[in-house]
mmCIF file of C-alpha atoms in Angstrom:
data_model
loop_
_atom_site.group_PDB
_atom_site.id
_atom_site.type_symbol
_atom_site.label_atom_id
_atom_site.label_comp_id
_atom_site.label_asym_id
_atom_site.label_seq_id
_atom_site.Cartn_x
_atom_site.Cartn_y
_atom_site.Cartn_z
ATOM 1 C CA UNK W 291 68.043 117.086 114.627
ATOM 2 C CA UNK W 292 70.307 115.439 112.022
ATOM 3 C CA UNK W 293 72.663 112.811 113.181
ATOM 4 C CA UNK W 294 76.193 113.918 112.728
ATOM 5 C CA UNK W 295 77.916 111.219 110.759
ATOM 6 C CA UNK W 296 81.631 110.981 110.430
ATOM 7 C CA UNK W 297 83.838 108.591 107.981
ATOM 8 C CA UNK W 298 87.363 108.457 108.509
ATOM 9 C CA UNK W 299 89.216 106.551 105.985
ATOM 10 C CA UNK W 300 92.309 107.361 104.252
ATOM 11 C CA UNK W 301 91.080 105.909 101.480
ATOM 12 C CA UNK W 302 89.066 108.153 99.240
ATOM 13 C CA UNK W 303 87.110 104.927 97.318
ATOM 14 C CA UNK W 304 86.477 103.734 101.018
ATOM 15 C CA UNK W 305 84.759 107.399 102.366
ATOM 16 C CA UNK W 306 83.093 107.461 99.003
ATOM 17 C CA UNK W 307 81.801 103.643 99.055
ATOM 18 C CA UNK W 308 80.770 103.998 102.750
ATOM 19 C CA UNK W 309 78.723 107.138 102.314
ATOM 20 C CA UNK W 310 76.884 105.423 99.538
ATOM 21 C CA UNK W 311 75.733 102.466 101.900
ATOM 22 C CA UNK W 312 74.037 104.810 104.234
ATOM 23 C CA UNK W 313 70.437 104.540 104.173
ATOM 24 C CA UNK W 314 69.107 107.177 101.978
ATOM 25 C CA UNK W 315 66.091 107.993 104.387
ATOM 26 C CA UNK W 316 68.431 108.429 107.155
ATOM 27 C CA UNK W 317 68.405 112.138 108.277
ATOM 28 C CA UNK W 318 72.120 112.845 108.562
ATOM 29 C CA UNK W 319 74.965 115.187 108.546
ATOM 30 C CA UNK W 320 78.092 113.711 106.714
ATOM 31 C CA UNK W 321 81.511 114.439 107.156
ATOM 32 C CA UNK W 322 85.082 113.152 106.374
ATOM 33 C CA UNK W 323 88.187 112.428 108.055
ATOM 34 C CA UNK W 324 91.777 111.127 106.261
ATOM 35 C CA UNK W 325 93.300 109.615 109.270
ATOM 36 C CA UNK W 326 92.812 109.639 113.027
ATOM 37 C CA UNK W 327 94.154 113.056 114.473
ATOM 38 C CA UNK W 328 91.864 114.465 111.885
ATOM 39 C CA UNK W 329 88.897 112.755 113.133
ATOM 40 C CA UNK W 330 89.535 113.308 116.585
ATOM 41 C CA UNK W 331 89.802 116.898 115.945
ATOM 42 C CA UNK W 332 86.271 116.955 114.294
ATOM 43 C CA UNK W 333 84.954 114.911 117.258
ATOM 44 C CA UNK W 334 86.046 117.724 119.555
ATOM 45 C CA UNK W 335 84.216 120.137 117.139
ATOM 46 C CA UNK W 336 81.102 118.405 117.372
ATOM 47 C CA UNK W 337 80.851 116.697 114.038
ATOM 48 C CA UNK W 338 80.527 112.920 115.216
ATOM 49 C CA UNK W 339 77.594 111.659 116.968
ATOM 50 C CA UNK W 340 78.551 108.050 114.970
ATOM 51 C CA UNK W 341 82.102 107.634 113.534
ATOM 52 C CA UNK W 342 82.645 104.644 110.951
ATOM 53 C CA UNK W 343 86.541 103.976 111.606
ATOM 54 C CA UNK W 344 89.091 102.570 109.383
ATOM 55 C CA UNK W 345 92.337 100.495 111.319
ATOM 56 C CA UNK W 346 95.113 100.741 109.029
ATOM 57 C CA UNK W 347 96.044 104.865 108.564
ATOM 58 C CA UNK W 348 98.738 107.409 108.406
ATOM 59 C CA UNK W 349 99.597 109.807 111.155
ATOM 60 C CA UNK W 350 96.926 107.869 113.395
ATOM 61 C CA UNK W 351 95.286 104.403 113.025
ATOM 62 C CA UNK W 352 92.616 103.001 113.858
ATOM 63 C CA UNK W 353 93.454 101.660 117.517
ATOM 64 C CA UNK W 354 95.298 104.844 118.517
ATOM 65 C CA UNK W 355 92.208 106.872 117.489
ATOM 66 C CA UNK W 356 89.937 104.729 119.742
ATOM 67 C CA UNK W 357 92.427 104.699 122.647
ATOM 68 C CA UNK W 358 92.201 108.936 122.398
ATOM 69 C CA UNK W 359 88.501 108.982 122.106
ATOM 70 C CA UNK W 360 88.410 106.920 125.246
ATOM 71 C CA UNK W 361 90.948 108.841 127.135
ATOM 72 C CA UNK W 362 89.547 112.189 126.539
ATOM 73 C CA UNK W 363 85.942 110.597 126.775
ATOM 74 C CA UNK W 364 84.321 112.004 123.889
ATOM 75 C CA UNK W 365 80.942 111.661 123.120
ATOM 76 C CA UNK W 366 80.932 109.454 120.020
ATOM 77 C CA UNK W 367 79.771 105.886 119.393
ATOM 78 C CA UNK W 368 82.296 104.485 116.873
ATOM 79 C CA UNK W 369 81.706 101.502 114.522
ATOM 80 C CA UNK W 370 85.061 99.948 112.925
ATOM 81 C CA UNK W 371 84.968 99.298 109.036
ATOM 82 C CA UNK W 372 88.247 97.521 108.037
ATOM 83 C CA UNK W 373 89.656 95.042 105.898
ATOM 84 C CA UNK W 374 91.596 93.673 108.574
ATOM 85 C CA UNK W 375 89.384 90.849 109.591
ATOM 86 C CA UNK W 376 91.414 88.724 112.068
ATOM 87 C CA UNK W 377 89.260 87.863 114.750
ATOM 88 C CA UNK W 378 92.127 89.341 117.106
ATOM 89 C CA UNK W 379 91.425 92.508 115.480
ATOM 90 C CA UNK W 380 87.676 92.644 116.212
ATOM 91 C CA UNK W 381 88.416 91.536 119.659
ATOM 92 C CA UNK W 382 90.987 94.311 120.299
ATOM 93 C CA UNK W 383 88.587 97.307 119.068
ATOM 94 C CA UNK W 384 85.885 96.327 121.211
ATOM 95 C CA UNK W 385 87.968 96.413 124.157
ATOM 96 C CA UNK W 386 89.252 99.643 123.150
ATOM 97 C CA UNK W 387 85.482 100.864 123.110
ATOM 98 C CA UNK W 388 84.056 100.529 120.034
ATOM 99 C CA UNK W 389 80.453 99.203 119.936
ATOM 100 C CA UNK W 390 80.716 96.979 116.827
ATOM 101 C CA UNK W 391 82.729 95.940 113.665
ATOM 102 C CA UNK W 392 82.087 95.772 110.176
ATOM 103 C CA UNK W 393 84.342 94.283 107.015
ATOM 104 C CA UNK W 394 85.036 96.133 103.789
ATOM 105 C CA UNK W 395 83.492 96.067 101.408
ATOM 106 C CA UNK W 396 80.175 97.116 103.357
ATOM 107 C CA UNK W 397 76.994 95.443 102.811
ATOM 108 C CA UNK W 398 74.213 97.977 103.042
ATOM 109 C CA UNK W 399 71.489 95.691 104.097
ATOM 110 C CA UNK W 400 73.871 94.752 107.014
ATOM 111 C CA UNK W 401 74.648 98.153 107.752
ATOM 112 C CA UNK W 402 71.271 98.994 108.351
ATOM 113 C CA UNK W 403 70.495 96.111 110.362
ATOM 114 C CA UNK W 404 73.450 97.180 112.969
ATOM 115 C CA UNK W 405 72.298 100.960 112.989
ATOM 116 C CA UNK W 406 69.018 99.543 113.951
ATOM 117 C CA UNK W 407 69.917 97.439 116.503
ATOM 118 C CA UNK W 408 71.717 100.431 118.260
ATOM 119 C CA UNK W 409 68.901 102.574 117.852
ATOM 120 C CA UNK W 410 71.142 105.108 115.730
ATOM 121 C CA UNK W 411 68.550 104.624 112.438
ATOM 122 C CA UNK W 412 64.950 105.863 112.140
ATOM 123 C CA UNK W 413 63.553 106.302 108.779
ATOM 124 C CA UNK W 414 62.553 110.327 108.157
ATOM 125 C CA UNK W 415 59.900 111.237 105.939
ATOM 126 C CA UNK W 416 60.409 111.640 102.153
ATOM 127 C CA UNK W 417 60.775 115.560 102.928
ATOM 128 C CA UNK W 418 63.613 115.364 104.929
ATOM 129 C CA UNK W 419 66.960 115.764 102.687
ATOM 130 C CA UNK W 420 70.384 114.620 104.276
ATOM 131 C CA UNK W 421 73.427 116.203 102.725
ATOM 132 C CA UNK W 422 74.423 112.462 101.981
ATOM 133 C CA UNK W 423 74.608 113.189 98.177
ATOM 134 C CA UNK W 424 76.589 116.591 98.747
ATOM 135 C CA UNK W 425 79.145 114.970 100.913
ATOM 136 C CA UNK W 426 79.513 112.078 98.450
ATOM 137 C CA UNK W 427 79.975 114.714 95.730
ATOM 138 C CA UNK W 428 82.500 116.347 97.732
ATOM 139 C CA UNK W 429 84.994 113.321 97.335
ATOM 140 C CA UNK W 430 87.226 113.789 94.434
ATOM 141 C CA UNK W 431 87.449 111.691 91.670
ATOM 142 C CA UNK W 432 89.365 108.029 92.652
ATOM 143 C CA UNK W 433 92.082 107.496 90.006
ATOM 144 C CA UNK W 434 93.450 104.180 89.507
ATOM 145 C CA UNK W 435 96.452 103.872 91.769
ATOM 146 C CA UNK W 436 94.158 104.771 94.951
ATOM 147 C CA UNK W 437 91.166 102.250 93.630
ATOM 148 C CA UNK W 438 93.826 99.309 93.332
ATOM 149 C CA UNK W 439 95.246 100.276 97.124
ATOM 150 C CA UNK W 440 91.858 100.249 98.422
ATOM 151 C CA UNK W 441 90.849 96.475 96.915
ATOM 152 C CA UNK W 442 94.467 95.520 97.791
ATOM 153 C CA UNK W 443 93.519 96.477 101.577
ATOM 154 C CA UNK W 444 90.499 94.158 101.329
ATOM 155 C CA UNK W 445 92.622 91.288 99.915
ATOM 156 C CA UNK W 446 95.457 92.000 102.479
ATOM 157 C CA UNK W 447 92.974 91.719 105.083
ATOM 158 C CA UNK W 448 91.680 88.371 104.040
ATOM 159 C CA UNK W 449 94.871 87.208 103.452
ATOM 160 C CA UNK W 450 95.910 87.879 106.497
ATOM 161 C CA UNK W 451 92.835 86.492 108.377
ATOM 162 C CA UNK W 452 93.450 83.246 106.605
ATOM 163 C CA UNK W 453 97.081 83.185 108.022
ATOM 164 C CA UNK W 454 95.789 84.250 111.309
ATOM 165 C CA UNK W 455 93.314 81.629 111.525
ATOM 166 C CA UNK W 456 95.612 79.028 110.416
ATOM 167 C CA UNK W 457 98.495 79.684 113.107
ATOM 168 C CA UNK W 458 96.826 81.368 115.727
ATOM 169 C CA UNK W 459 98.762 84.880 115.479
ATOM 170 C CA UNK W 460 97.946 88.183 114.949
ATOM 171 C CA UNK W 461 99.261 89.821 111.489
ATOM 172 C CA UNK W 462 100.393 93.195 111.613
ATOM 173 C CA UNK W 463 99.328 94.979 108.697
ATOM 174 C CA UNK W 464 100.471 98.190 106.796
ATOM 175 C CA UNK W 465 99.186 100.407 104.455
ATOM 176 C CA UNK W 466 99.850 98.930 100.529
ATOM 177 C CA UNK W 467 101.796 100.897 98.544
ATOM 178 C CA UNK W 468 100.628 101.235 94.984
ATOM 179 C CA UNK W 469 102.663 102.725 92.517
ATOM 180 C CA UNK W 470 103.832 102.733 88.310
ATOM 181 C CA UNK W 471 107.787 102.033 88.491
ATOM 182 C CA UNK W 472 110.397 100.940 86.355
ATOM 183 C CA UNK W 473 112.218 97.442 87.050
ATOM 184 C CA UNK W 474 115.063 99.722 87.818
ATOM 185 C CA UNK W 475 113.552 101.629 90.671
ATOM 186 C CA UNK W 476 112.214 98.037 91.730
ATOM 187 C CA UNK W 477 115.404 96.886 92.289
ATOM 188 C CA UNK W 478 116.725 100.054 94.168
ATOM 189 C CA UNK W 479 113.461 99.340 96.478
ATOM 190 C CA UNK W 480 114.554 95.959 96.932
ATOM 191 C CA UNK W 481 117.943 96.742 97.757
ATOM 192 C CA UNK W 482 117.111 99.234 100.192
ATOM 193 C CA UNK W 483 115.497 96.230 102.270
ATOM 194 C CA UNK W 484 119.146 94.742 102.998
ATOM 195 C CA UNK W 485 120.924 95.899 106.139
ATOM 196 C CA UNK W 486 124.407 96.297 106.817
ATOM 197 C CA UNK W 487 124.779 92.840 108.953
ATOM 198 C CA UNK W 488 124.382 91.046 105.336
ATOM 199 C CA UNK W 489 121.084 89.320 105.898
ATOM 200 C CA UNK W 490 120.102 87.335 102.999
ATOM 201 C CA UNK W 491 116.661 86.616 101.716
ATOM 202 C CA UNK W 492 114.488 83.764 100.042
ATOM 203 C CA UNK W 493 111.769 84.087 97.826
ATOM 204 C CA UNK W 494 108.604 82.346 95.980
ATOM 205 C CA UNK W 495 107.323 83.532 92.638
ATOM 206 C CA UNK W 496 103.634 82.487 91.718
ATOM 207 C CA UNK W 497 102.394 83.923 87.935
ATOM 208 C CA UNK W 498 98.666 84.872 87.417
ATOM 209 C CA UNK W 499 96.607 85.456 84.546
ATOM 210 C CA UNK W 500 93.041 86.118 83.451
ATOM 211 C CA UNK W 501 91.142 88.696 81.234
ATOM 212 C CA UNK W 502 93.846 89.947 79.350
ATOM 213 C CA UNK W 503 95.632 90.745 82.734
ATOM 214 C CA UNK W 504 98.722 89.268 84.005
ATOM 215 C CA UNK W 505 101.399 89.577 86.481
ATOM 216 C CA UNK W 506 103.188 87.856 89.292
ATOM 217 C CA UNK W 507 103.492 87.682 92.872
ATOM 218 C CA UNK W 508 106.747 87.443 94.937
ATOM 219 C CA UNK W 509 106.898 86.480 98.165
ATOM 220 C CA UNK W 510 110.256 87.472 99.952
ATOM 221 C CA UNK W 511 111.481 86.273 103.395
ATOM 222 C CA UNK W 512 114.229 87.366 105.595
ATOM 223 C CA UNK W 513 116.220 84.273 105.992
ATOM 224 C CA UNK W 514 116.171 84.918 109.941
ATOM 225 C CA UNK W 515 112.376 84.427 109.967
ATOM 226 C CA UNK W 516 112.961 80.317 109.019
ATOM 227 C CA UNK W 517 113.270 79.538 112.827
ATOM 228 C CA UNK W 518 109.811 81.558 113.695
ATOM 229 C CA UNK W 519 108.412 79.865 111.015
ATOM 230 C CA UNK W 520 109.410 76.563 111.809
ATOM 231 C CA UNK W 521 108.204 76.848 115.189
ATOM 232 C CA UNK W 522 104.643 78.018 113.996
ATOM 233 C CA UNK W 523 104.023 75.399 111.626
ATOM 234 C CA UNK W 524 105.320 72.956 114.349
ATOM 235 C CA UNK W 525 108.306 71.531 112.226
ATOM 236 C CA UNK W 526 111.024 69.828 114.455
ATOM 237 C CA UNK W 527 113.209 68.447 112.029
ATOM 238 C CA UNK W 528 116.790 70.193 110.694
ATOM 239 C CA UNK W 529 116.206 73.465 109.222
ATOM 240 C CA UNK W 530 118.079 73.004 105.930
ATOM 241 C CA UNK W 531 117.326 73.979 102.184
ATOM 242 C CA UNK W 532 114.843 71.646 101.751
ATOM 243 C CA UNK W 533 112.859 72.256 105.267
ATOM 244 C CA UNK W 534 112.863 76.114 104.324
ATOM 245 C CA UNK W 535 111.797 75.436 100.883
ATOM 246 C CA UNK W 536 108.873 73.619 102.400
ATOM 247 C CA UNK W 537 108.326 76.492 104.818
ATOM 248 C CA UNK W 538 108.358 79.183 102.153
ATOM 249 C CA UNK W 539 105.861 77.322 100.032
ATOM 250 C CA UNK W 540 103.635 76.786 102.648
ATOM 251 C CA UNK W 541 103.487 80.518 103.431
ATOM 252 C CA UNK W 542 103.281 81.151 100.064
ATOM 253 C CA UNK W 543 99.806 79.054 99.711
ATOM 254 C CA UNK W 544 98.569 80.996 102.401
ATOM 255 C CA UNK W 545 99.386 84.545 101.190
ATOM 256 C CA UNK W 546 99.874 84.582 97.829
ATOM 257 C CA UNK W 547 96.635 82.762 96.831
ATOM 258 C CA UNK W 548 94.306 84.640 99.112
ATOM 259 C CA UNK W 549 95.712 87.736 98.166
ATOM 260 C CA UNK W 550 95.641 87.457 94.478
ATOM 261 C CA UNK W 551 92.067 85.605 94.696
ATOM 262 C CA UNK W 552 90.878 88.820 96.782
ATOM 263 C CA UNK W 553 91.992 91.394 94.325
ATOM 264 C CA UNK W 554 90.379 89.244 91.479
ATOM 265 C CA UNK W 555 87.041 88.983 93.250
ATOM 266 C CA UNK W 556 86.829 92.591 93.791
ATOM 267 C CA UNK W 557 87.724 93.237 90.069
ATOM 268 C CA UNK W 558 85.026 90.527 89.073
ATOM 269 C CA UNK W 559 87.736 88.616 87.349
ATOM 270 C CA UNK W 560 89.066 85.285 87.546
ATOM 271 C CA UNK W 561 92.919 84.355 87.869
ATOM 272 C CA UNK W 562 94.413 81.522 86.989
ATOM 273 C CA UNK W 563 97.397 80.843 89.075
ATOM 274 C CA UNK W 564 100.569 79.094 88.418
ATOM 275 C CA UNK W 565 102.592 76.684 90.359
ATOM 276 C CA UNK W 566 104.893 78.673 92.633
ATOM 277 C CA UNK W 567 108.341 78.252 91.995
ATOM 278 C CA UNK W 568 111.546 79.724 94.190
ATOM 279 C CA UNK W 569 112.950 82.546 93.101
ATOM 280 C CA UNK W 570 116.128 82.203 95.217
ATOM 281 C CA UNK W 571 117.258 81.436 98.344
ATOM 282 C CA UNK W 572 120.124 83.099 100.505
ATOM 283 C CA UNK W 573 120.307 85.712 98.119
ATOM 284 C CA UNK W 574 120.464 89.757 98.471
ATOM 285 C CA UNK W 575 117.129 91.031 97.848
ATOM 286 C CA UNK W 576 118.308 92.927 94.862
ATOM 287 C CA UNK W 577 119.136 89.741 93.095
ATOM 288 C CA UNK W 578 115.746 88.748 93.164
ATOM 289 C CA UNK W 579 114.849 90.671 90.457
ATOM 290 C CA UNK W 580 117.847 90.750 88.144
ATOM 291 C CA UNK W 581 116.797 87.310 86.202
ATOM 292 C CA UNK W 582 113.477 88.791 85.388
ATOM 293 C CA UNK W 583 114.370 92.238 84.241
ATOM 294 C CA UNK W 584 113.563 92.147 80.832
ATOM 295 C CA UNK W 585 110.696 90.300 81.576
ATOM 296 C CA UNK W 586 109.077 92.939 83.974
ATOM 297 C CA UNK W 587 109.965 96.237 82.215
ATOM 298 C CA UNK W 588 107.284 99.131 83.706
ATOM 299 C CA UNK W 589 104.728 97.478 86.286
ATOM 300 C CA UNK W 590 102.132 98.411 88.363
ATOM 301 C CA UNK W 591 103.768 97.104 91.754
ATOM 302 C CA UNK W 592 101.726 96.305 94.968
ATOM 303 C CA UNK W 593 103.787 96.221 97.892
ATOM 304 C CA UNK W 594 102.379 94.815 101.269
ATOM 305 C CA UNK W 595 104.386 93.806 104.213
ATOM 306 C CA UNK W 596 103.108 91.273 106.949
ATOM 307 C CA UNK W 597 104.470 91.039 110.116
ATOM 308 C CA UNK W 598 103.467 88.370 112.526
ATOM 309 C CA UNK W 599 103.050 89.653 116.257
ATOM 310 C CA UNK W 600 105.517 88.586 119.015
ATOM 311 C CA UNK W 601 107.662 86.400 115.693
ATOM 312 C CA UNK W 602 110.462 87.097 114.136
ATOM 313 C CA UNK W 603 108.559 87.144 110.757
ATOM 314 C CA UNK W 604 108.461 89.542 108.486
ATOM 315 C CA UNK W 605 107.577 88.999 104.831
ATOM 316 C CA UNK W 606 107.229 91.329 101.625
ATOM 317 C CA UNK W 607 104.585 90.088 99.023
ATOM 318 C CA UNK W 608 105.113 91.757 95.554
ATOM 319 C CA UNK W 609 102.338 91.910 92.817
ATOM 320 C CA UNK W 610 103.624 93.173 89.868
ATOM 321 C CA UNK W 611 101.150 93.538 86.930
ATOM 322 C CA UNK W 612 102.911 93.493 83.892
ATOM 323 C CA UNK W 613 103.028 96.723 81.351
ATOM 324 C CA UNK W 614 100.959 95.202 78.457
ATOM 325 C CA UNK W 615 97.883 94.471 80.983
ATOM 326 C CA UNK W 616 97.669 97.841 82.648
ATOM 327 C CA UNK W 617 94.939 99.187 79.974
ATOM 328 C CA UNK W 618 92.669 96.457 80.373
ATOM 329 C CA UNK W 619 93.272 96.294 84.325
ATOM 330 C CA UNK W 620 92.056 100.241 84.016
ATOM 331 C CA UNK W 621 89.086 99.289 81.621
ATOM 332 C CA UNK W 622 87.991 96.932 84.144
ATOM 333 C CA UNK W 623 88.386 99.531 86.845
ATOM 334 C CA UNK W 624 86.538 101.905 84.753
ATOM 335 C CA UNK W 625 83.508 100.105 84.214
ATOM 336 C CA UNK W 626 83.194 98.866 87.886
ATOM 337 C CA UNK W 627 83.334 102.619 89.538
ATOM 338 C CA UNK W 628 80.776 103.830 86.922
#
């Protein structure tokens, strides 16, 4: 009898990659879910002996899904597959009932070893054909934006892991937003982050370039975050503008570099990174773009919001690829996806 495998991930690319990694000689019946609520309905319908579950998803995330599987006592063995590789994330999913955790992108050899260790995988005779190929074919074509969103998800998790290990914290991660936008739209989006209490923001900008692709990373903090930032970094002096600059640079050195390098590695590229520079201190969020509006024009914008649990620290990382980089970027994506 075929093993019923359910792959739950909001990314079409991730679902397809996970299906590709399943052993070719494993007799399985594969189906897909786009979020946790969808997965729960399919588990209840008997479509999952084994669930491969992402964590960061809309509607119902992986943590909520695990809680509901346990609460409803559903007969399903869950393996979490996520770009969020923080030690705390691994511990939390195990406590919620996941039998194991695998990081994205999945290594097929490690997957086979894990399945074998839990007695889930038994090679079948060549005459047995699973529906894996059919399931993969059912996943519609992945466009460039969706491709960039998934590799950003992995890079985002790597950066969060570095920050979590450096500061002994847990970083709450979002679903990254990836869109082609005009600078005017970017300024408008930033203005929406401004609150009625007149909060001000500070930002560090860092350029990157390689293989005909260039862009800039903007790390934007609310100025209300500096007190907790100083506490985490064990800074005991007066928090003046110089101290704030040091704190900004410390966080930027962790998040910017890790995320840029993570994206470059998955694109099989090498990006040279410039020195971080202050884009603004104690200004409105919308003013951070104004001085560079003519430089960016239309851009591929990636937005990631990092929030440190139990601390008043929230920052936005904006990765802005220049308009004249897009053809080279898309060509590289096409090459890697064929």
